[in-house]
Each structure stands twice: as structure tokens, then as C-alpha cells.
Coordinates of C-alpha atoms in Angstrom, one line a residue:
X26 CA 101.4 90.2 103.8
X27 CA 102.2 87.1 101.9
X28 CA 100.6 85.1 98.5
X29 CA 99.1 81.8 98.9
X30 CA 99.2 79.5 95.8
X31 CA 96.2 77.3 96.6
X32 CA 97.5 74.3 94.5
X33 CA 100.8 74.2 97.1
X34 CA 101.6 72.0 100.0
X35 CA 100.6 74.4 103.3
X36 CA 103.3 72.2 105.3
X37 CA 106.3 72.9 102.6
X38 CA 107.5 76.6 102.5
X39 CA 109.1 77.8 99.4
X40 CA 113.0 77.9 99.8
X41 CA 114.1 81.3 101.4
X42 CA 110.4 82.3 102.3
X43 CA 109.4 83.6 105.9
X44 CA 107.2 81.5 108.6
X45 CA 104.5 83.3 110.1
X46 CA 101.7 82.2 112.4
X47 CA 98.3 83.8 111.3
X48 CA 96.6 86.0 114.4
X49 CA 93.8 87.1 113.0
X50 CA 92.1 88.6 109.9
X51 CA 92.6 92.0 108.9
X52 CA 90.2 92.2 106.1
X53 CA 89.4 91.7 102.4
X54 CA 90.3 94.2 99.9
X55 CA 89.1 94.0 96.0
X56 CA 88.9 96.5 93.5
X57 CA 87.8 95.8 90.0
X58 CA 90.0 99.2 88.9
X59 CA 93.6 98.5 89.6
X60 CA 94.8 96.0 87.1
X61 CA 98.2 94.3 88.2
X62 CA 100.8 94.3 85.3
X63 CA 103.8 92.4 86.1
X64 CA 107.2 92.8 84.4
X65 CA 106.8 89.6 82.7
X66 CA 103.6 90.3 80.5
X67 CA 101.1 88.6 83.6
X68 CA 97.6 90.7 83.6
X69 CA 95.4 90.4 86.6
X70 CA 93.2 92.3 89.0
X71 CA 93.0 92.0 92.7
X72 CA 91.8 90.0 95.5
X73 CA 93.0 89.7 98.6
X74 CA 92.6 89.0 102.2
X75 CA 95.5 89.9 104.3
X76 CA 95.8 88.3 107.4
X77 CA 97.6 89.7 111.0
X78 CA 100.3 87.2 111.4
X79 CA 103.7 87.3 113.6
X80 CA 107.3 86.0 112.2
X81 CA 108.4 82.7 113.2
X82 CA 111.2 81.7 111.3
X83 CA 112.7 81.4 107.7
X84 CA 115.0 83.5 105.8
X85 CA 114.1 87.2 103.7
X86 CA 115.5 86.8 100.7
X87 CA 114.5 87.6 96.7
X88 CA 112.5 85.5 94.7
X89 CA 111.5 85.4 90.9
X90 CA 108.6 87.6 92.6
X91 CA 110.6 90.4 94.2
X92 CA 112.8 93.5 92.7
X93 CA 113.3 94.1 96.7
X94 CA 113.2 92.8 100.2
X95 CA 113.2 94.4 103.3
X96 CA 112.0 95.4 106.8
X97 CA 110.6 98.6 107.1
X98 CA 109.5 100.1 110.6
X99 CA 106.0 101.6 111.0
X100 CA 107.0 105.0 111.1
X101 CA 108.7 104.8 107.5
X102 CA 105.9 103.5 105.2
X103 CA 104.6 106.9 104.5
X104 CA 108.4 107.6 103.0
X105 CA 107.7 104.2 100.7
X106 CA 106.4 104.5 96.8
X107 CA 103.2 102.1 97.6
X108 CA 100.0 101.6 95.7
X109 CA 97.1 103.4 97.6
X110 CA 95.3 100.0 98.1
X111 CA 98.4 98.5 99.3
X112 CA 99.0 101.7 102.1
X113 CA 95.4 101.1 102.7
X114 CA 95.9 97.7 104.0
X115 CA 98.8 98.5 106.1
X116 CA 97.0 101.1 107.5
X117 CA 94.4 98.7 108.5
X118 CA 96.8 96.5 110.3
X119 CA 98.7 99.1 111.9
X120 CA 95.0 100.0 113.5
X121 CA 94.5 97.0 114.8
X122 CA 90.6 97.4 114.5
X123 CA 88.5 95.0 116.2
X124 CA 86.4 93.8 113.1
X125 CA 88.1 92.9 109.9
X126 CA 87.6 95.4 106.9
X127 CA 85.5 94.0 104.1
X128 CA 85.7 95.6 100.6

């Protein structure tokens, strides 16, 4: 799942970001109850639409963004510390449902 900055050239990747080509549309998630609070003092809540994509090039690597990067198979994501709305979507991929999930 990535972050798209509207305002940003489609064509320019951010320096150590990964490539993907979008496969389809997974679904849209919102929830006017989880407030994001990011370490530095940033206040927002959520909307998303997380798209089914497949890796086609670039580098993973930290950002300003990240604590931590990494693959993680599958099978490990229940082992991982995730927000429920997060594991939500990933198990929504991981189902690959026919119709997207809209909420």
C-alpha cells in the first residue's frame, strides 16, 4: 500500500521509492474514529483507497515517513503490531474478492 501526494509529478518517483503497476482496486476504507498522530506533531484522520498493484522496480529503503521497511510474507502479518483498519485492508487483498470493499 503506498501514499499518493496529489500535488506530485505521477511520472517522477521519490528517490528510493518502489514501482508498482496498479491491478485493480481493493477498496476504500474511512473511519471518522482513528485519528492519525504522527511523531512530528501532524493530526489527521483517514482516507484511503488501497489499490492491488505488483512490484516493478525501485529500491525499499527508509524515508522521513518510515521508522521501518520490510517484506513480510502472508503467513507472518498476524505476528505484526498493526492497526485493526490497517490488518483489515490486508486482509481484503489477501482475499482477492471480486468487488472492491467500500467503507
Amino acid at each position: 500500500m503506498a501514499r499518493t501526494e496529489y500535488y506530485d509529478d505521477p511520472e517522477a518517483p521519490e528517490p528510493n521509492s518502489l514501482v508498482v503497476a496498479a491491478s485493480g482496486l481493493v477498496g476504500t476504507y474511512t473511519d471518522p474514529k482513528h485519528v492519525i498522530a504522527y511523531s512530528d506533531g501532524e493530526v489527521r484522520r483517514q482516507f484511503n483507497v488501497c489499490f492491488r498493484a505488483r512490484l516493478v522496480g525501485g529500491t525499499l529503503a527508509l524515508s522521513d515517513e518510515s521508522l521501518e521497511v520490510r517484506w513480510v510474507a502472508p503467513a507472518d502479518l498476524g505476528s505484526l503490531d498493526v492497526h485493526h483498519t490497517q490488518r483489515l485492508r490486508l486482509r481484503h487483498a489477501l482475499e482477492e474478492r471480486r468487488a472492491p470493499y467500500l467503507g
